[in-house]
Amino acid sequence: MKKRALISVSDKTGVVEFARDLKDLGFEIISTGGTSKVLAENGIDVIGISEITDFPECLDGRVKTLHPNIYAGILAVRDNKEHMTQIETLNVQTIDIVAINLYPFKETILKENPSFEEAIENIDIGGPSMIRASAKNWQDVAVIVDPMDYAKVIQELKAGNISRETKLDLAIKVFEYTSAYDTLICNYLQNSRGSKSSLPNKFTVTYEKVQDLRYGENSHQQASFYKEIGNFKNTLAYAKQLHGKELSFNNINDANATLDIIKEFGYDQPVAVAVKHANPCGVGIGKTLIEAYTKCYEADPISIFGGIVALNREVDEQTAMELSKIFLEIIIAPSFSKEAMEILTKKLNLRLLELNDLAVPNSNILDFKKVAGGLLVQNLDTHLYDEEILEVVTKRKPTKEEMEQLIFAWKVVKHVKSNGIALVKNNATIGIGPGQTNRITALELAISYAKDNVKGSVMGSDAFFPFDDCVRLAGKSGITAIIQPGGSIRDEDSIKACDELDIAMVFTKMRHFKH
């Protein structure tokens, strides 16, 4: 039988050259719709799909390749005499190469405000079936879904035959492609139901590789960075690296933590955030960016060394001068002035990331935690508190200034590993106690960072106080107000201690554990 290739692609990149090379190698080309037209316009003889099926394309092109003459030609096992006898009896010719990429469903749903009907119309039916059939019969059929693979296939054909190894690689790529395609459709349909949607009984996700990493959390671990498919322009995956060496696994994890914190503050005032090992070590608000950064730095000038800094304003010359004085892994900002770039790029390894959108992420983004043999899935914690249920539970109400500082502390402690404590004073963190096995130790750690500056500060705790010991230590240290979720069966003990010590306390009735 004469060798045949079936080509039907939505992405026309390189398809004319590929088809021409196949023709030169003696292949007949079968094609459909728009691909057939493009090939014919470029002088390449094409056999129309209807000539193979003896059935017209119909239903606006929804039905054209779903026919035994196509699938028998693809699925016939060449070494199976019975198969070959059957297709000869049925007058079916084999198809040796299948080059298909699917209707652009992803591109459609990523457009601005696509209609539901438009998205549905871009669900491919025949394409996935043909490439899956081809991948199943990979020993006999080379199936290509990525235009980048055209050159390799042609190279091997010119050398003799397409190798089994290449055919298997191409087949694996098909199932990566179709599984991602179907997952996108499923997730889109789930999300289209809005509040009616819930986590499904069978959970699948699809991500696209951004880059391979040098190694993972440790040098003996292999790692890559993937991005979620969707309009998530305010996430790290869409940041533009302007300078510095490539990001590492730990860089990405810590940078994401830094962005999570700075997004809590919006754009109302200049803010600077420093993170080390995924925990904040300094957060500052100022009238100017340099003032915000100075407060952030002075919060913990030791821990910030080798850390990551995010700012919510364009980095100016003055701030860049200060940033350049210490070793930092990454600086993230909406933009960098020309003068700032000249200063910061003198440090060859310093990564500069530009991210214009620092809005709080969409709550539809899911948060995963992998455990051995399973996966924990939840909605991302994008909520801070409900204004209407904030409750002052002590006799003394916080002053206006104390309340502002308490909200600041709450924004920070939300992103401190549990058990977490954040001390705030004059629009800056002065002590953070992260990741302790008990809350009193977390508070002691925060106070040790604050040193003599603790007097007159306010405290945020990511969880309730089961005993009054934290309140009493706070009073002894000069802390004047506390914000915490409340909800302990012994809340009254802590409230009573606050009243004794003239400490104002606010319950958010919402916790922010971060394990």
Short mmCIF file of C-alpha atoms in Angstrom, two decimals, residues 16-506:
data_model
loop_
_atom_site.label_atom_id
_atom_site.label_comp_id
_atom_site.label_asym_id
_atom_site.label_seq_id
_atom_site.Cartn_x
_atom_site.Cartn_y
_atom_site.Cartn_z
CA VAL A 16 2.84 23.46 4.75
CA GLU A 17 6.54 22.61 4.93
CA PHE A 18 5.78 19.36 6.74
CA ALA A 19 3.21 18.28 4.16
CA ARG A 20 5.52 19.21 1.30
CA ASP A 21 8.35 17.12 2.79
CA LEU A 22 5.96 14.17 3.18
CA LYS A 23 4.90 14.50 -0.45
CA ASP A 24 8.55 14.49 -1.52
CA LEU A 25 8.98 11.28 0.48
CA GLY A 26 6.13 9.63 -1.45
CA PHE A 27 3.23 10.11 0.99
CA GLU A 28 -0.33 10.82 -0.02
CA ILE A 29 -1.92 13.55 2.10
CA ILE A 30 -5.44 13.28 3.49
CA SER A 31 -6.84 16.45 4.97
CA THR A 32 -9.96 18.26 6.13
CA GLY A 33 -11.51 21.72 6.19
CA GLY A 34 -9.19 24.65 6.78
CA THR A 35 -6.02 22.57 6.68
CA SER A 36 -6.96 21.12 3.30
CA LYS A 37 -7.57 24.61 1.96
CA VAL A 38 -4.21 25.94 3.20
CA LEU A 39 -2.31 22.99 1.71
CA ALA A 40 -4.11 23.27 -1.64
CA GLU A 41 -3.42 27.01 -1.78
CA ASN A 42 0.28 26.18 -1.40
CA GLY A 43 0.25 23.73 -4.32
CA ILE A 44 0.09 20.52 -2.32
CA ASP A 45 -2.24 17.84 -3.67
CA VAL A 46 -4.70 16.73 -1.01
CA ILE A 47 -7.19 13.87 -0.78
CA GLY A 48 -10.35 15.23 0.83
CA ILE A 49 -11.69 13.34 3.84
CA SER A 50 -14.99 12.72 2.04
CA GLU A 51 -13.12 10.81 -0.67
CA ILE A 52 -11.99 8.37 2.02
CA THR A 53 -15.26 8.10 3.92
CA ASP A 54 -17.60 8.42 0.94
CA PHE A 55 -19.69 10.57 3.26
CA PRO A 56 -19.94 14.38 3.24
CA GLU A 57 -18.74 16.58 6.09
CA CYS A 58 -21.89 17.73 7.88
CA LEU A 59 -23.37 19.54 10.88
CA ASP A 60 -21.10 22.57 10.43
CA GLY A 61 -18.07 20.28 10.37
CA ARG A 62 -18.96 18.51 13.61
CA VAL A 63 -18.96 15.20 11.71
CA LYS A 64 -16.26 14.49 9.17
CA THR A 65 -13.65 11.96 10.39
CA LEU A 66 -15.84 9.68 12.53
CA HIS A 67 -15.89 6.80 10.05
CA PRO A 68 -14.60 3.16 9.90
CA ASN A 69 -12.52 3.91 6.80
CA ILE A 70 -10.46 6.31 8.91
CA TYR A 71 -10.25 4.31 12.14
CA ALA A 72 -9.64 0.96 10.48
CA GLY A 73 -6.82 2.58 8.50
CA ILE A 74 -5.27 3.85 11.74
CA LEU A 75 -5.92 0.91 14.07
CA ALA A 76 -5.03 -2.02 11.83
CA VAL A 77 -2.00 -3.82 13.31
CA ARG A 78 0.35 -4.37 10.41
CA ASP A 79 1.83 -7.60 11.82
CA ASN A 80 -1.65 -9.07 12.35
CA LYS A 81 -2.54 -11.02 9.20
CA GLU A 82 -6.21 -11.14 10.13
CA HIS A 83 -6.35 -7.36 10.50
CA MET A 84 -4.67 -6.84 7.15
CA THR A 85 -6.94 -9.33 5.41
CA GLN A 86 -10.00 -7.61 6.85
CA ILE A 87 -9.06 -4.10 5.74
CA GLU A 88 -8.12 -5.44 2.28
CA THR A 89 -11.56 -7.04 2.03
CA LEU A 90 -13.15 -3.77 3.17
CA ASN A 91 -11.03 -1.80 0.67
CA VAL A 92 -9.50 0.30 3.47
CA GLN A 93 -6.00 1.70 3.13
CA THR A 94 -3.70 2.13 6.10
CA ILE A 95 -2.78 5.55 7.47
CA ASP A 96 0.82 5.75 8.62
CA ILE A 97 1.16 9.29 9.97
CA VAL A 98 -1.48 11.31 11.80
CA ALA A 99 -0.76 15.00 12.46
CA ILE A 100 -3.55 16.64 14.44
CA ASN A 101 -3.88 19.34 17.03
CA LEU A 102 -7.24 20.01 18.55
CA TYR A 103 -9.77 22.80 18.43
CA PRO A 104 -8.36 25.71 20.46
CA PHE A 105 -10.47 25.25 23.59
CA LYS A 106 -7.82 26.73 25.92
CA GLU A 107 -7.29 29.76 23.70
CA THR A 108 -11.05 30.28 23.52
CA ILE A 109 -11.69 30.29 27.27
CA LEU A 110 -8.68 32.55 27.87
CA LYS A 111 -10.15 35.22 25.60
CA GLU A 112 -11.86 38.17 27.24
CA ASN A 113 -15.45 37.22 28.11
CA PRO A 114 -15.98 34.27 25.73
CA SER A 115 -19.55 33.02 25.61
CA PHE A 116 -20.42 29.63 27.03
CA GLU A 117 -21.68 28.58 23.59
CA GLU A 118 -18.39 29.57 21.94
CA ALA A 119 -16.45 27.52 24.46
CA ILE A 120 -18.66 24.47 23.88
CA GLU A 121 -18.28 24.77 20.11
CA ASN A 122 -14.51 24.56 20.55
CA ILE A 123 -14.65 21.14 22.18
CA ASP A 124 -13.04 18.78 19.69
CA ILE A 125 -14.62 15.34 19.18
CA GLY A 126 -13.06 13.62 16.20
CA GLY A 127 -9.53 14.90 16.82
CA PRO A 128 -9.05 13.32 20.27
CA SER A 129 -10.47 10.05 18.98
CA MET A 130 -8.07 9.91 16.03
CA ILE A 131 -4.95 10.77 17.97
CA ARG A 132 -5.85 8.35 20.77
CA ALA A 133 -6.40 5.61 18.16
CA SER A 134 -3.05 6.46 16.59
CA ALA A 135 -1.29 6.44 19.94
CA LYS A 136 -2.83 3.07 20.77
CA ASN A 137 -1.36 1.69 17.54
CA TRP A 138 1.92 3.54 18.04
CA GLN A 139 4.10 0.74 16.66
CA ASP A 140 2.58 1.32 13.20
CA VAL A 141 1.41 4.94 13.28
CA ALA A 142 3.43 8.04 14.06
CA VAL A 143 1.10 10.57 15.67
CA ILE A 144 2.11 14.23 15.95
CA VAL A 145 0.28 16.79 18.07
CA ASP A 146 3.09 19.32 18.45
CA PRO A 147 4.44 21.19 15.39
CA MET A 148 7.86 21.17 17.07
CA ASP A 149 8.04 17.43 16.30
CA TYR A 150 7.63 17.78 12.51
CA ALA A 151 11.35 18.23 11.90
CA LYS A 152 12.36 15.13 13.87
CA VAL A 153 9.83 12.95 12.05
CA ILE A 154 11.01 14.17 8.64
CA GLN A 155 14.65 13.72 9.62
CA GLU A 156 14.07 10.10 10.64
CA LEU A 157 11.98 9.35 7.53
CA LYS A 158 14.77 10.66 5.31
CA ALA A 159 17.18 8.37 7.16
CA GLY A 160 14.91 5.36 6.60
CA ASN A 161 12.10 4.92 9.12
CA ILE A 162 10.69 6.57 12.22
CA SER A 163 12.18 4.75 15.21
CA ARG A 164 10.07 2.85 17.74
CA GLU A 165 11.47 5.09 20.47
CA THR A 166 10.29 8.21 18.68
CA LYS A 167 6.88 6.71 17.95
CA LEU A 168 6.42 5.81 21.62
CA ASP A 169 7.52 9.29 22.73
CA LEU A 170 4.98 10.79 20.33
CA ALA A 171 2.25 8.48 21.66
CA ILE A 172 2.97 9.46 25.25
CA LYS A 173 2.70 13.09 24.22
CA VAL A 174 -0.79 12.38 22.87
CA PHE A 175 -2.10 11.19 26.21
CA GLU A 176 -0.49 14.13 28.01
CA TYR A 177 -2.25 16.37 25.48
CA THR A 178 -5.70 14.77 25.60
CA SER A 179 -5.74 14.39 29.38
CA ALA A 180 -4.91 18.09 29.78
CA TYR A 181 -7.49 19.01 27.15
CA ASP A 182 -10.28 17.05 28.82
CA THR A 183 -9.32 18.36 32.26
CA LEU A 184 -9.58 21.95 31.03
CA ILE A 185 -13.05 21.25 29.66
CA CYS A 186 -14.19 19.59 32.88
CA ASN A 187 -12.83 22.40 35.06
CA TYR A 188 -14.38 25.05 32.82
CA LEU A 189 -17.78 23.39 33.03
CA GLN A 190 -17.44 23.00 36.80
CA ASN A 191 -16.53 26.66 37.23
CA SER A 192 -19.34 27.77 34.92
CA ARG A 193 -21.80 26.58 37.57
CA GLY A 194 -20.51 29.23 39.98
CA SER A 195 -21.51 28.73 43.59
CA LYS A 196 -23.21 25.43 42.72
CA SER A 197 -19.82 23.92 41.96
CA SER A 198 -18.10 21.76 44.57
CA LEU A 199 -14.93 19.73 44.65
CA PRO A 200 -15.51 16.77 42.31
CA ASN A 201 -15.50 13.08 43.19
CA LYS A 202 -12.63 12.49 40.77
CA PHE A 203 -10.07 15.28 40.91
CA THR A 204 -7.80 16.07 37.97
CA VAL A 205 -5.70 19.15 37.26
CA THR A 206 -3.56 20.31 34.38
CA TYR A 207 -0.59 22.66 34.44
CA GLU A 208 1.87 23.82 31.78
CA LYS A 209 5.61 23.68 32.37
CA VAL A 210 7.23 27.08 32.78
CA GLN A 211 10.76 25.78 33.24
CA ASP A 212 12.93 22.97 34.54
CA LEU A 213 14.74 23.87 37.74
CA ARG A 214 18.33 23.12 38.63
CA TYR A 215 17.08 20.97 41.50
CA GLY A 216 14.30 20.81 44.06
CA GLU A 217 14.21 21.69 47.74
CA ASN A 218 17.58 19.93 48.00
CA SER A 219 20.25 19.33 45.37
CA HIS A 220 19.48 15.61 45.02
CA GLN A 221 15.81 16.26 44.07
CA GLN A 222 14.61 16.81 40.51
CA ALA A 223 12.11 19.65 40.02
CA SER A 224 10.18 21.77 37.50
CA PHE A 225 7.90 24.79 37.76
CA TYR A 226 4.41 24.61 36.24
CA LYS A 227 1.76 27.28 35.82
CA GLU A 228 -1.98 26.96 36.21
CA ILE A 229 -3.96 27.51 33.02
CA GLY A 230 -6.29 30.48 33.31
CA ASN A 231 -6.36 34.24 33.68
CA PHE A 232 -4.10 34.42 36.72
CA LYS A 233 -1.93 37.38 35.70
CA ASN A 234 -1.39 38.36 39.34
CA THR A 235 0.50 35.17 40.18
CA LEU A 236 4.20 34.41 40.22
CA ALA A 237 3.98 32.28 37.08
CA TYR A 238 3.30 35.44 35.08
CA ALA A 239 6.07 37.57 36.59
CA LYS A 240 8.70 38.79 34.14
CA GLN A 241 12.30 38.21 35.18
CA LEU A 242 14.33 41.27 34.23
CA HIS A 243 17.70 40.24 35.64
CA GLY A 244 19.65 37.63 37.58
CA LYS A 245 20.24 33.92 37.52
CA GLU A 246 17.41 31.45 37.12
CA LEU A 247 14.97 30.88 39.93
CA SER A 248 15.33 27.85 42.17
CA PHE A 249 12.63 25.68 43.76
CA ASN A 250 13.04 27.45 47.11
CA ASN A 251 13.16 30.87 45.43
CA ILE A 252 9.78 30.25 43.82
CA ASN A 253 8.22 28.94 47.02
CA ASP A 254 9.48 31.91 49.05
CA ALA A 255 8.62 34.45 46.34
CA ASN A 256 5.07 33.14 46.28
CA ALA A 257 4.84 33.61 50.06
CA THR A 258 6.14 37.17 49.68
CA LEU A 259 3.51 37.99 47.07
CA ASP A 260 0.73 36.51 49.21
CA ILE A 261 1.57 38.95 51.99
CA ILE A 262 2.00 42.12 49.95
CA LYS A 263 -1.31 41.49 48.16
CA GLU A 264 -3.11 41.86 51.51
CA PHE A 265 -2.14 45.55 51.59
CA GLY A 266 -3.26 46.69 48.14
CA TYR A 267 -1.96 49.95 46.66
CA ASP A 268 -3.27 52.57 49.13
CA GLN A 269 0.13 53.17 50.74
CA PRO A 270 3.72 52.18 49.92
CA VAL A 271 4.43 48.75 51.42
CA ALA A 272 7.55 46.59 51.64
CA VAL A 273 7.61 42.92 52.63
CA ALA A 274 10.61 40.71 53.40
CA VAL A 275 10.36 36.92 53.58
CA LYS A 276 12.81 34.27 54.63
CA HIS A 277 12.06 30.54 54.40
CA ALA A 278 8.40 31.27 53.49
CA ASN A 279 7.81 33.31 56.66
CA PRO A 280 7.65 37.11 56.84
CA CYS A 281 10.59 38.64 58.69
CA GLY A 282 9.64 42.26 58.09
CA VAL A 283 6.68 44.29 56.81
CA GLY A 284 6.57 48.09 56.69
CA ILE A 285 4.17 50.80 55.56
CA GLY A 286 5.40 54.32 54.86
CA LYS A 287 4.51 57.60 53.22
CA THR A 288 7.24 56.84 50.69
CA LEU A 289 8.69 53.58 49.40
CA ILE A 290 12.04 54.20 51.04
CA GLU A 291 10.31 54.72 54.39
CA ALA A 292 8.32 51.48 53.94
CA TYR A 293 11.48 49.55 53.06
CA THR A 294 13.45 51.05 55.93
CA LYS A 295 10.77 49.92 58.40
CA CYS A 296 10.72 46.48 56.77
CA TYR A 297 14.51 46.18 57.02
CA GLU A 298 14.72 47.44 60.60
CA ALA A 299 12.08 44.92 61.71
CA ASP A 300 14.71 42.17 61.47
CA PRO A 301 18.00 43.25 59.81
CA ILE A 302 19.53 39.82 60.41
CA SER A 303 16.83 37.56 58.94
CA ILE A 304 16.31 39.71 55.83
CA PHE A 305 19.85 38.81 54.69
CA GLY A 306 19.48 36.33 51.83
CA GLY A 307 15.73 36.87 51.74
CA ILE A 308 13.16 38.11 49.25
CA VAL A 309 11.68 41.60 49.18
CA ALA A 310 8.44 42.67 47.49
CA LEU A 311 7.30 46.27 47.06
CA ASN A 312 4.00 47.66 45.76
CA ARG A 313 5.45 50.71 44.00
CA GLU A 314 7.99 51.24 41.24
CA VAL A 315 11.46 50.87 42.74
CA ASP A 316 13.12 54.28 42.62
CA GLU A 317 16.80 55.22 42.79
CA GLN A 318 16.84 55.93 46.54
CA THR A 319 15.15 52.64 47.46
CA ALA A 320 17.38 50.72 45.05
CA MET A 321 20.48 52.16 46.77
CA GLU A 322 19.27 50.80 50.10
CA LEU A 323 18.25 47.44 48.65
CA SER A 324 21.68 47.04 47.10
CA LYS A 325 23.43 47.34 50.46
CA ILE A 326 22.57 43.78 51.54
CA PHE A 327 22.47 40.37 49.92
CA LEU A 328 18.98 39.58 48.64
CA GLU A 329 17.88 36.66 46.50
CA ILE A 330 14.95 38.38 44.75
CA ILE A 331 13.26 41.76 44.52
CA ILE A 332 9.67 41.83 43.23
CA ALA A 333 7.91 45.05 42.20
CA PRO A 334 5.39 46.36 39.66
CA SER A 335 8.29 48.11 37.88
CA PHE A 336 11.83 49.44 38.29
CA SER A 337 13.00 52.90 37.28
CA LYS A 338 15.91 53.22 34.86
CA GLU A 339 18.13 54.46 37.68
CA ALA A 340 17.09 51.57 39.93
CA MET A 341 17.90 49.05 37.20
CA GLU A 342 21.36 50.55 36.75
CA ILE A 343 22.04 50.14 40.46
CA LEU A 344 20.52 46.70 41.02
CA THR A 345 21.82 44.99 37.87
CA LYS A 346 25.36 45.50 39.11
CA LYS A 347 24.61 42.48 41.30
CA LEU A 348 24.85 39.71 38.71
CA ASN A 349 22.91 37.05 40.62
CA LEU A 350 20.15 39.24 42.07
CA ARG A 351 16.83 38.27 40.49
CA LEU A 352 14.56 41.19 39.60
CA LEU A 353 10.95 40.21 38.96
CA GLU A 354 8.33 42.53 37.51
CA LEU A 355 4.69 41.81 38.32
CA ASN A 356 2.23 44.56 37.50
CA ASP A 357 -0.86 43.06 39.13
CA LEU A 358 -0.73 42.67 42.91
CA ALA A 359 -4.43 42.04 43.46
CA VAL A 360 -5.57 39.32 45.85
CA PRO A 361 -5.94 36.04 43.86
CA ASN A 362 -9.30 34.73 42.75
CA SER A 363 -10.84 32.46 45.38
CA ASN A 364 -11.43 29.88 42.61
CA ILE A 365 -7.72 29.08 42.75
CA LEU A 366 -7.21 25.82 44.59
CA ASP A 367 -4.56 25.11 47.19
CA PHE A 368 -2.95 21.65 47.29
CA LYS A 369 -0.99 19.83 49.93
CA LYS A 370 0.49 16.51 48.87
CA VAL A 371 0.58 13.72 51.40
CA ALA A 372 1.90 10.19 50.90
CA GLY A 373 -0.68 8.32 48.85
CA GLY A 374 -3.09 11.25 48.60
CA LEU A 375 -3.79 14.92 48.02
CA LEU A 376 -5.45 17.53 50.20
CA VAL A 377 -7.40 20.12 48.21
CA GLN A 378 -9.00 23.34 49.42
CA ASN A 379 -9.94 26.80 48.18
CA LEU A 380 -7.14 29.33 48.56
CA ASP A 381 -7.46 31.39 51.74
CA THR A 382 -8.23 34.77 50.15
CA HIS A 383 -10.49 36.11 52.91
CA LEU A 384 -9.17 38.27 55.75
CA TYR A 385 -12.13 38.89 58.06
CA ASP A 386 -15.78 39.93 57.97
CA GLU A 387 -16.14 43.51 59.14
CA GLU A 388 -19.62 42.92 60.53
CA ILE A 389 -18.53 40.12 62.87
CA LEU A 390 -15.38 41.73 64.31
CA GLU A 391 -16.07 41.95 68.02
CA VAL A 392 -14.37 43.91 70.77
CA VAL A 393 -14.69 41.55 73.74
CA THR A 394 -12.93 43.61 76.43
CA LYS A 395 -14.07 46.55 78.53
CA ARG A 396 -11.54 48.81 76.82
CA LYS A 397 -12.01 49.34 73.10
CA PRO A 398 -8.92 49.74 70.94
CA THR A 399 -8.12 53.31 69.91
CA LYS A 400 -8.39 54.18 66.22
CA GLU A 401 -4.61 53.91 65.89
CA GLU A 402 -4.54 50.57 67.75
CA MET A 403 -7.28 49.22 65.46
CA GLU A 404 -5.29 50.18 62.38
CA GLN A 405 -2.24 48.41 63.79
CA LEU A 406 -4.31 45.36 64.75
CA ILE A 407 -5.59 45.00 61.18
CA PHE A 408 -1.97 45.34 59.98
CA ALA A 409 -0.96 42.56 62.40
CA TRP A 410 -3.86 40.40 61.22
CA LYS A 411 -2.80 40.76 57.57
CA VAL A 412 0.71 39.64 58.47
CA VAL A 413 -0.06 36.81 60.92
CA LYS A 414 -2.39 35.26 58.34
CA HIS A 415 0.79 34.35 56.42
CA VAL A 416 2.95 33.25 59.36
CA LYS A 417 3.38 29.52 59.83
CA SER A 418 1.31 28.21 62.75
CA ASN A 419 1.56 28.65 65.64
CA GLY A 420 2.06 32.25 64.57
CA ILE A 421 2.36 35.58 66.40
CA ALA A 422 2.98 39.02 64.86
CA LEU A 423 3.82 42.16 66.82
CA VAL A 424 3.22 45.51 65.11
CA LYS A 425 4.02 49.09 66.03
CA ASN A 426 4.02 52.33 64.03
CA ASN A 427 3.07 50.59 60.77
CA ALA A 428 5.83 48.00 60.95
CA THR A 429 6.32 44.52 62.28
CA ILE A 430 8.73 44.48 65.19
CA GLY A 431 8.66 40.78 66.04
CA ILE A 432 7.31 37.63 64.40
CA GLY A 433 7.13 34.21 66.03
CA PRO A 434 6.47 31.51 63.40
CA GLY A 435 5.95 27.77 63.34
CA GLN A 436 6.11 26.86 67.01
CA THR A 437 4.52 23.86 68.67
CA ASN A 438 2.91 26.06 71.32
CA ARG A 439 1.64 29.63 71.29
CA ILE A 440 3.52 30.87 74.36
CA THR A 441 6.83 29.96 72.71
CA ALA A 442 5.75 31.75 69.51
CA LEU A 443 5.00 34.88 71.56
CA GLU A 444 8.29 34.63 73.46
CA LEU A 445 10.12 34.39 70.15
CA ALA A 446 8.30 37.44 68.74
CA ILE A 447 9.07 39.44 71.91
CA SER A 448 12.74 38.43 71.70
CA TYR A 449 12.90 39.87 68.17
CA ALA A 450 11.12 43.07 69.26
CA LYS A 451 13.49 43.59 72.24
CA ASP A 452 12.99 47.00 73.88
CA ASN A 453 10.60 48.11 71.16
CA VAL A 454 7.81 45.79 72.32
CA LYS A 455 6.22 48.31 74.70
CA GLY A 456 3.21 49.97 73.07
CA SER A 457 2.91 47.37 70.28
CA VAL A 458 -0.14 45.30 69.31
CA MET A 459 -0.31 41.56 68.78
CA GLY A 460 -1.95 39.30 66.20
CA SER A 461 -2.40 35.55 66.75
CA ASP A 462 -3.50 33.15 64.01
CA ALA A 463 -5.51 31.07 66.52
CA PHE A 464 -7.30 31.45 69.83
CA PHE A 465 -5.68 31.35 73.28
CA PRO A 466 -6.61 28.18 75.20
CA PHE A 467 -5.14 29.75 78.37
CA ASP A 468 -4.52 33.26 79.61
CA ASP A 469 -0.73 32.83 79.71
CA CYS A 470 -0.17 34.67 76.38
CA VAL A 471 -2.30 37.58 77.54
CA ARG A 472 -0.38 37.87 80.80
CA LEU A 473 2.99 37.73 79.00
CA ALA A 474 1.69 40.38 76.59
CA GLY A 475 0.70 42.63 79.49
CA LYS A 476 4.02 42.14 81.23
CA SER A 477 5.81 43.10 77.99
CA GLY A 478 3.78 46.27 77.39
CA ILE A 479 1.58 45.05 74.50
CA THR A 480 -1.60 47.16 74.51
CA ALA A 481 -4.03 45.36 72.15
CA ILE A 482 -4.62 41.88 70.74
CA ILE A 483 -6.44 40.52 67.70
CA GLN A 484 -7.24 36.80 67.55
CA PRO A 485 -9.99 34.50 66.23
CA GLY A 486 -11.56 33.64 69.60
CA GLY A 487 -13.45 30.39 70.03
CA SER A 488 -11.71 28.70 72.93
CA ILE A 489 -13.92 27.24 75.67
CA ARG A 490 -11.71 29.27 78.02
CA ASP A 491 -12.00 32.60 76.17
CA GLU A 492 -13.37 34.19 79.34
CA ASP A 493 -10.04 33.58 81.10
CA SER A 494 -8.19 35.57 78.44
CA ILE A 495 -10.85 38.31 78.37
CA LYS A 496 -10.69 38.65 82.15
CA ALA A 497 -6.88 38.86 82.05
CA CYS A 498 -7.07 41.57 79.36
CA ASP A 499 -9.48 43.59 81.48
CA GLU A 500 -7.17 43.29 84.48
CA LEU A 501 -4.21 44.49 82.40
CA ASP A 502 -6.13 47.20 80.45
CA ILE A 503 -5.50 45.42 77.14
CA ALA A 504 -8.04 45.80 74.33
CA MET A 505 -8.88 42.54 72.55
CA VAL A 506 -10.73 41.94 69.26
#
